[in-house]
XYZ file of N, CA and C in Angstrom:
600
model
N 0.813 -1.301 0.157
C 0.079 0.236 0.223
C 0.795 1.783 0.091
N 0.708 2.086 -1.280
C 0.908 2.471 -0.718
C 0.411 4.220 -0.450
N 1.781 4.925 0.789
C 1.960 5.743 1.338
C 0.880 7.283 1.076
N -0.370 7.952 1.581
C -0.438 8.923 0.915
C 0.276 9.912 0.961
N 0.272 11.178 -0.440
C 1.701 12.028 -0.706
C 1.361 12.778 0.254
N 0.708 13.218 0.962
C -0.052 14.650 1.256
C 1.343 14.700 2.416
N 2.429 15.506 2.307
C 3.274 15.957 3.535
C 3.066 17.448 4.137
N 3.440 17.103 5.750
C 3.420 18.717 6.596
C 5.151 19.191 5.513
N 4.254 21.145 6.067
C 4.948 21.840 5.139
C 6.826 22.043 5.268
N 7.303 22.085 4.853
C 8.950 21.673 4.830
C 9.631 22.530 5.387
N 10.672 22.222 6.460
C 11.018 22.597 7.959
C 11.490 23.381 7.425
N 11.514 25.414 7.274
C 13.238 25.374 6.769
C 13.829 26.538 8.045
N 14.850 25.875 8.117
C 15.910 26.350 8.821
C 15.071 27.668 10.036
N 14.968 27.336 11.627
C 14.793 28.320 12.131
C 15.572 29.282 13.026
N 15.140 30.437 14.006
C 16.165 31.012 14.286
C 16.411 30.259 15.904
N 16.493 30.920 16.799
C 16.590 30.398 17.452
C 16.318 30.561 18.669
N 15.309 30.333 19.867
C 14.428 30.616 20.832
C 14.391 31.542 21.215
N 16.292 32.699 21.111
C 16.321 33.556 21.935
C 16.215 34.307 20.336
N 16.558 33.922 19.950
C 16.380 34.962 18.781
C 14.825 35.855 18.539
N 14.020 34.442 18.257
C 12.779 34.699 19.045
C 12.208 36.147 19.564
N 12.622 35.520 21.201
C 12.084 36.273 21.993
C 12.987 37.284 21.764
N 14.151 38.008 20.775
C 14.693 38.761 21.004
C 13.522 39.704 20.032
N 12.965 38.851 19.400
C 11.919 39.396 18.393
C 10.370 40.807 18.445
N 10.690 39.211 19.388
C 8.966 39.666 20.892
C 9.672 41.276 21.220
N 11.057 40.833 22.108
C 10.812 42.621 22.414
C 10.689 44.033 21.392
N 10.464 43.249 20.616
C 11.214 44.493 19.663
C 10.199 45.116 19.018
N 9.454 43.994 18.731
C 7.355 44.484 18.706
C 7.083 45.360 20.128
N 7.671 44.720 21.111
C 7.392 45.247 22.175
C 7.351 46.613 22.586
N 8.807 47.085 21.903
C 9.610 48.458 22.110
C 8.656 49.540 20.452
N 7.947 48.828 19.789
C 7.667 49.378 18.474
C 6.710 49.501 18.903
N 6.061 49.113 19.784
C 4.602 49.354 20.466
C 4.156 50.444 21.490
N 5.679 50.795 22.213
C 5.507 52.138 22.940
C 5.786 52.044 23.894
N 5.967 50.396 24.485
C 6.837 49.731 25.659
C 7.492 49.509 26.219
N 8.010 49.186 27.666
C 9.582 48.756 27.645
C 9.161 47.623 27.674
N 10.599 46.767 26.988
C 10.426 44.550 26.997
C 11.075 44.837 28.627
N 11.368 45.941 28.860
C 12.313 46.004 30.665
C 11.822 45.723 31.949
N 10.285 46.317 31.807
C 9.904 46.892 32.418
C 9.268 45.206 33.146
N 9.111 45.417 34.316
C 8.818 44.111 35.060
C 7.166 42.920 34.562
N 6.471 43.952 34.112
C 5.617 43.423 33.712
C 5.514 42.795 32.530
N 6.551 43.155 31.529
C 6.878 42.982 30.396
C 8.439 41.938 30.239
N 8.431 41.419 31.962
C 10.156 40.952 30.842
C 9.829 39.396 31.113
N 9.428 39.298 31.302
C 9.128 37.592 30.656
C 8.319 37.250 29.942
N 7.336 38.279 28.808
C 6.480 37.763 28.256
C 6.756 36.882 26.744
N 8.294 37.892 25.978
C 9.138 37.102 25.062
C 9.042 35.513 25.303
N 9.165 34.854 26.620
C 9.046 33.821 26.482
C 8.015 33.378 27.037
N 6.440 34.020 26.973
C 4.727 33.256 27.690
C 4.739 33.350 26.558
N 5.298 34.423 25.060
C 4.940 34.227 24.058
C 5.490 33.167 22.638
N 6.581 33.110 22.957
C 7.454 31.612 21.769
C 6.539 30.850 22.905
N 6.337 29.896 23.584
C 6.099 29.320 23.569
C 4.629 28.938 24.285
N 3.794 30.398 23.603
C 1.747 30.442 22.530
C 2.213 29.928 21.553
N 3.774 30.201 21.025
C 3.660 29.907 19.316
C 4.324 28.960 19.473
N 4.684 28.306 20.631
C 5.099 26.449 20.156
C 3.916 26.127 20.307
N 3.055 26.994 20.233
C 1.461 25.889 20.405
C 0.806 25.570 19.867
N 0.223 27.157 19.679
C 0.052 28.088 18.696
C 0.010 26.895 16.810
N 1.534 27.240 16.113
C 1.585 26.684 15.525
C 2.782 25.313 15.471
N 2.078 23.978 16.144
C 2.650 23.362 16.634
C 2.158 21.955 15.055
N 1.963 22.696 14.441
C 1.315 21.666 12.869
C 2.303 22.475 11.964
N 3.025 22.386 12.081
C 4.513 22.741 10.724
C 4.815 21.208 11.643
N 4.982 21.017 12.364
C 5.797 19.829 12.532
C 5.169 18.317 12.892
N 3.410 18.363 12.239
C 3.318 16.957 12.273
C 2.476 16.511 10.800
N 2.588 15.607 10.685
C 1.969 15.054 9.246
C 0.767 14.404 8.995
N -0.455 15.432 8.498
C -1.437 14.753 7.899
C -1.469 13.111 7.823
N -0.748 13.111 6.638
C -0.931 11.129 6.654
C -0.316 10.376 7.204
N 1.069 10.559 8.561
C 1.568 10.032 9.365
C -0.340 9.237 9.819
N -1.074 10.761 10.467
C -2.464 10.819 11.556
C -3.079 9.405 10.731
N -3.075 9.826 9.060
C -4.110 8.907 8.174
C -3.942 8.238 7.950
N -2.581 7.206 8.500
C -2.332 6.362 7.279
C -2.492 4.393 8.114
N -3.231 5.151 9.352
C -3.144 3.900 9.334
C -4.693 3.430 9.769
N -5.644 2.220 9.155
C -6.798 2.122 8.330
C -7.300 0.837 8.608
N -8.538 1.614 8.928
C -8.794 -0.938 9.437
C -10.305 -0.369 7.464
N -10.182 -2.334 7.181
C -10.512 -2.627 5.961
C -12.194 -3.482 7.013
N -12.112 -4.034 7.517
C -13.189 -4.281 7.995
C -14.566 -3.184 8.013
N -15.030 -3.234 7.516
C -16.254 -2.364 7.424
C -17.563 -2.685 7.159
N -18.010 -3.947 7.023
C -18.940 -4.971 6.988
C -19.979 -4.201 6.083
N -19.366 -3.863 5.227
C -20.039 -3.198 4.005
C -21.083 -2.101 4.264
N -20.150 -1.220 5.096
C -20.815 0.181 5.259
C -20.416 1.092 4.495
N -21.025 1.808 4.059
C -21.258 2.574 2.296
C -21.730 4.023 3.243
N -21.937 4.153 3.757
C -23.007 5.485 4.254
C -22.290 6.465 4.468
N -22.215 7.795 4.768
C -21.793 8.873 5.186
C -21.531 8.565 6.734
N -19.880 8.831 6.393
C -18.924 8.923 8.111
C -18.936 10.585 8.475
N -19.634 11.368 9.346
C -20.010 12.256 9.536
C -19.210 12.952 11.166
N -18.156 13.502 10.999
C -17.873 14.574 12.831
C -18.557 15.791 11.909
N -19.296 16.388 12.939
C -20.125 17.785 13.057
C -19.163 18.400 14.536
N -19.264 19.625 14.687
C -18.890 20.472 15.383
C -17.217 20.267 16.025
N -16.258 19.801 14.666
C -15.551 20.203 15.222
C -14.808 21.590 15.803
N -13.655 21.942 16.906
C -13.392 22.938 17.264
C -12.092 23.551 16.246
N -12.138 24.563 15.833
C -11.059 24.735 14.898
C -11.243 26.307 15.362
N -9.409 26.282 15.665
C -8.247 27.863 16.612
C -7.663 28.278 14.975
N -7.288 28.702 15.039
C -6.703 29.501 13.412
C -5.902 30.104 13.588
N -4.941 30.673 13.154
C -4.258 32.222 12.981
C -4.330 32.272 11.240
N -4.649 33.176 11.103
C -4.897 34.370 9.279
C -3.434 34.263 9.477
N -2.648 34.176 7.887
C -1.428 34.163 7.808
C -1.901 36.405 7.091
N -2.346 36.957 7.419
C -2.423 37.589 6.679
C -1.778 39.099 8.227
N -1.960 38.337 9.075
C -2.391 39.596 9.992
C -2.252 38.915 11.884
N -1.827 37.423 11.478
C -1.484 36.297 12.116
C -2.475 36.747 14.029
N -3.481 36.658 12.950
C -4.573 37.373 15.121
C -5.503 35.807 14.215
N -6.296 35.785 15.745
C -7.300 34.405 16.056
C -8.187 33.533 15.334
N -8.843 32.750 14.386
C -9.692 32.972 13.815
C -10.399 31.354 15.003
N -11.418 31.584 14.922
C -12.145 31.034 15.427
C -13.494 29.882 15.139
N -13.791 28.720 15.532
C -14.456 28.356 15.023
C -14.928 27.007 15.296
N -16.259 25.889 13.859
C -16.369 24.887 13.869
C -16.168 24.002 12.637
N -15.545 22.990 12.901
C -15.404 22.364 11.587
C -16.370 21.219 11.527
N -17.166 20.743 9.795
C -18.161 19.721 9.601
C -17.305 18.787 9.324
N -16.812 17.447 9.127
C -16.561 16.267 8.475
C -17.107 15.158 7.776
N -17.456 15.771 6.367
C -17.816 13.611 6.331
C -17.102 12.740 4.744
N -16.842 11.975 4.891
C -16.604 10.854 3.655
C -17.429 9.635 3.655
N -17.199 9.470 2.592
C -17.530 8.118 2.167
C -16.803 7.425 1.927
N -16.534 5.783 2.896
C -15.373 5.121 2.692
C -15.726 3.879 1.297
N -15.403 3.761 1.250
C -14.858 1.851 -0.245
C -14.765 1.072 0.244
N -13.427 0.999 1.089
C -12.828 -0.135 1.532
C -12.065 -0.194 2.579
N -12.418 0.795 3.555
C -11.290 1.091 4.094
C -12.166 2.413 5.095
N -12.506 2.652 6.337
C -12.162 3.739 7.486
C -10.886 3.348 8.565
N -11.311 4.989 9.096
C -9.823 5.296 9.909
C -10.642 5.161 10.901
N -10.243 5.861 11.956
C -10.945 6.413 13.941
C -10.683 7.481 13.208
N -12.129 7.474 14.209
C -12.525 8.984 13.715
C -11.783 10.242 14.600
N -11.314 9.435 15.747
C -10.597 11.131 15.985
C -8.655 11.309 14.909
N -8.131 10.288 14.880
C -7.335 10.794 13.648
C -8.121 11.870 12.291
N -9.573 11.939 12.200
C -10.739 13.271 11.254
C -10.627 14.299 12.418
N -9.922 14.454 13.648
C -9.994 15.353 13.840
C -9.259 15.535 14.516
N -7.477 15.153 14.458
C -6.393 15.645 14.535
C -5.806 16.306 13.147
N -6.285 15.129 11.974
C -6.330 15.835 10.945
C -6.222 17.869 11.027
N -7.630 18.081 11.003
C -8.377 19.032 11.268
C -7.100 19.995 12.754
N -7.321 20.237 13.963
C -5.592 20.484 14.592
C -4.808 20.296 13.800
N -4.370 19.757 13.037
C -2.729 19.826 12.032
C -2.701 21.293 11.419
N -4.003 21.312 10.505
C -3.712 22.049 9.580
C -4.479 23.817 10.385
N -5.340 23.146 11.068
C -5.454 24.271 11.546
C -4.193 25.305 12.764
N -3.476 24.696 13.413
C -2.755 25.052 13.518
C -1.264 25.469 12.712
N -1.196 26.022 11.630
C -0.736 27.171 10.712
C -1.257 27.817 10.558
N -0.259 29.266 10.748
C -0.962 30.409 9.940
C -1.504 29.768 8.636
N -2.844 30.247 8.027
C -3.627 29.814 6.985
C -4.727 31.104 6.901
N -5.100 30.573 5.487
C -6.384 31.378 5.443
C -7.521 29.882 5.431
N -8.291 30.462 5.892
C -9.897 28.657 5.531
C -10.445 28.867 4.506
N -10.116 29.338 3.464
C -10.720 28.539 2.496
C -9.576 27.716 2.224
N -8.166 27.505 2.344
C -6.426 26.783 2.016
C -7.182 26.198 2.499
N -7.089 26.624 4.015
C -7.551 24.976 5.234
C -8.659 24.065 4.465
N -9.706 24.652 4.462
C -10.695 23.882 4.372
C -10.377 23.365 2.898
N -9.747 23.294 1.908
C -9.626 22.827 1.116
C -8.273 21.598 1.860
N -7.209 21.723 2.007
C -6.273 20.829 2.865
C -7.040 19.493 3.513
N -8.288 20.051 4.010
C -8.435 18.936 5.013
C -9.037 17.966 3.787
N -10.087 18.534 3.279
C -9.896 17.270 1.869
C -9.515 16.681 1.773
N -8.664 17.968 0.482
C -6.943 16.896 0.312
C -6.657 15.753 0.251
N -6.429 15.987 2.236
C -6.123 15.333 3.379
C -6.100 13.702 3.100
N -7.729 14.133 3.291
C -8.700 13.034 3.238
C -8.053 11.906 2.119
N -8.914 13.267 1.303
C -8.691 12.396 -0.354
C -7.419 11.635 -0.051
N -6.415 12.160 -0.392
C -5.317 11.319 -0.724
C -4.632 10.603 0.894
N -5.534 10.046 0.818
C -5.173 9.046 2.110
C -6.373 7.213 2.056
N -7.682 8.518 1.954
C -7.839 7.447 2.095
C -9.118 6.778 0.647
N -9.263 7.047 -0.397
C -9.435 7.404 -1.725
C -10.685 7.054 -1.112
N -11.652 8.264 -0.431
C -13.010 7.414 -0.110
C -14.039 7.789 -1.717
N -15.270 7.453 -2.168
C -16.139 8.286 -3.415
C -16.568 9.349 -2.887
N -15.887 10.262 -2.301
C -16.435 11.818 -1.693
C -16.181 12.090 -0.146
N -16.154 13.480 -0.356
C -15.824 14.049 1.184
C -16.201 15.339 0.773
N -16.409 15.455 2.304
C -17.522 17.407 2.336
C -16.382 17.398 3.401
N -16.311 19.249 3.228
C -15.575 20.087 3.755
C -16.790 21.249 4.713
N -16.828 21.329 6.050
C -17.714 22.552 5.903
C -16.464 23.531 7.453
N -16.435 24.355 7.899
C -16.227 24.937 8.296
C -17.306 26.933 8.434
N -16.866 27.402 9.803
C -17.496 28.380 10.168
C -16.897 29.241 11.157
N -15.809 29.840 10.993
C -15.707 31.002 11.982
C -15.782 32.293 12.280
N -15.085 33.160 12.981
C -15.009 34.504 12.939
C -13.734 34.489 13.308
N -13.263 35.919 12.149
C -11.676 35.802 12.130
C -11.327 37.421 13.063
N -11.120 37.095 14.238
C -10.316 38.316 14.722
C -10.084 39.365 14.176
N -9.162 39.333 12.693
C -8.175 40.530 12.007
C -10.087 41.008 11.944
N -11.274 40.557 11.706
C -12.601 41.821 11.385
C -12.523 42.166 12.002
N -12.867 41.631 13.006
C -13.871 42.101 14.311
C -12.883 43.047 15.576
N -11.471 43.165 15.990
C -10.560 43.647 16.276
C -10.135 44.909 15.915
N -9.695 45.070 14.325
C -9.224 46.055 13.548
C -10.183 46.248 12.677
N -9.079 47.066 10.998
C -10.140 47.553 10.657
C -11.489 47.693 10.643
N -12.690 47.535 9.629
C -13.855 47.407 9.423
C -14.068 47.413 11.028
N -14.663 46.576 11.948
C -14.728 46.411 13.270
C -16.059 44.974 13.061
N -16.021 44.471 12.460
C -17.975 43.572 12.540
C -17.642 42.415 13.747
N -17.610 42.291 14.462
C -17.181 40.672 15.216
C -18.414 40.300 15.383
N -19.413 40.498 14.627
C -20.399 39.345 14.545
C -20.491 38.584 13.209
N -19.735 39.365 11.875
C -19.336 37.924 11.105
C -18.687 37.154 10.542
N -19.583 36.623 10.571
C -18.583 34.953 10.146
C -18.324 34.405 9.362
N -17.258 33.931 9.126
C -17.907 33.747 7.445
C -17.464 32.002 7.594
N -18.397 31.083 6.353
C -18.061 29.462 5.889
C -17.232 29.100 4.658
N -17.137 28.466 5.056
C -15.966 27.533 3.663
C -16.417 26.167 3.238
N -16.619 25.636 1.928
C -17.315 24.540 1.847
C -16.275 23.677 1.195
N -15.665 22.329 0.597
C -14.881 21.626 0.253
C -15.401 20.938 -0.787
N -16.481 19.991 -1.605
C -17.057 18.944 -1.729
C -16.253 18.423 -3.061
N -16.105 17.172 -2.745
C -15.031 16.084 -3.533
C -16.296 14.494 -3.769
N -15.312 14.190 -4.937
C -16.681 13.308 -5.855
C -17.869 13.803 -5.415
N -18.501 12.076 -5.204
C -19.856 12.179 -5.101
C -21.198 13.516 -4.207
N -19.894 14.014 -3.479
C -20.402 15.097 -2.739
C -20.798 16.198 -4.075
N -19.430 16.089 -4.253
C -19.848 17.254 -5.805
C -20.530 17.318 -6.946
N -20.813 16.125 -7.046
C -21.243 15.353 -8.018
C -22.787 15.119 -7.965
N -23.035 14.744 -7.254
C -24.312 14.551 -6.258
C -24.973 15.246 -5.331
N -25.775 16.473 -5.769
C -26.558 17.543 -5.773
C -27.025 16.747 -3.841
N -27.949 15.864 -4.406
C -28.920 15.155 -3.126
C -28.131 15.054 -2.403
N -27.193 14.456 -2.678
C -26.334 14.441 -1.063
C -25.728 15.183 -0.898
N -25.245 16.266 -1.482
C -25.002 17.674 -0.942
C -25.485 18.048 0.146
N -27.046 17.535 -0.724
C -28.192 18.502 0.875
C -28.273 18.162 1.839
N -28.078 16.375 1.523
C -28.111 15.166 3.324
C -27.760 16.271 3.678
N -25.540 15.835 3.763
C -24.799 16.093 4.268
C -25.020 18.226 5.035
N -25.264 18.806 4.214
C -25.958 20.362 5.082
C -27.204 20.214 5.619
N -28.090 19.545 5.916
C -29.117 18.696 6.767
C -28.267 18.263 8.357
N -27.808 17.186 7.525
C -27.993 16.237 8.707
C -27.256 17.392 10.028
N -26.204 17.855 9.283
C -25.113 18.690 10.083
C -25.762 20.224 11.003
N -27.063 20.398 10.019
C -27.708 21.935 10.138
C -27.424 22.304 9.752
N -26.850 22.849 8.715
C -26.221 24.189 7.865
C -27.417 24.825 6.281
């Protein structure tokens, strides 16, 4: 069996932790504060630690997560749907958070994957600098690549802080993106059924 081809983003040489902390000190000073005052002295260390958590998806490979499948599906051939997966990501344009939910479905052929693995794939792509559109397509591509299903569907509904707290300042606007492949794309009735089941 050929391993799925979708890989994580190539890790370019990274600055050291001290270099990253110095960059945070520079931003604090640029914002107009003193990085050496008591309340900010440990902020660079905290920010670097937070970045390690927020962007841990760069060190993870969705192909590895989806590589263990189960071929005994006992004839099951209908949708597998995961609803309301938490999405916590950061936009690549302003590095501001966007928060929401994801819904993921696929139509298995001769194999299925543990449902927690699908949640993990969403997390991997969310824990990178993203656009919501790209992330939606990446999740679908990873499922397609690993499982070769008859089709998959991905929907994300998220609120972007780069629009809520800056720029146009509209905090109640959410963005919905969808990606349909295979039978979900070619069969409108199946697509409508997916949207009804998830309540959209």
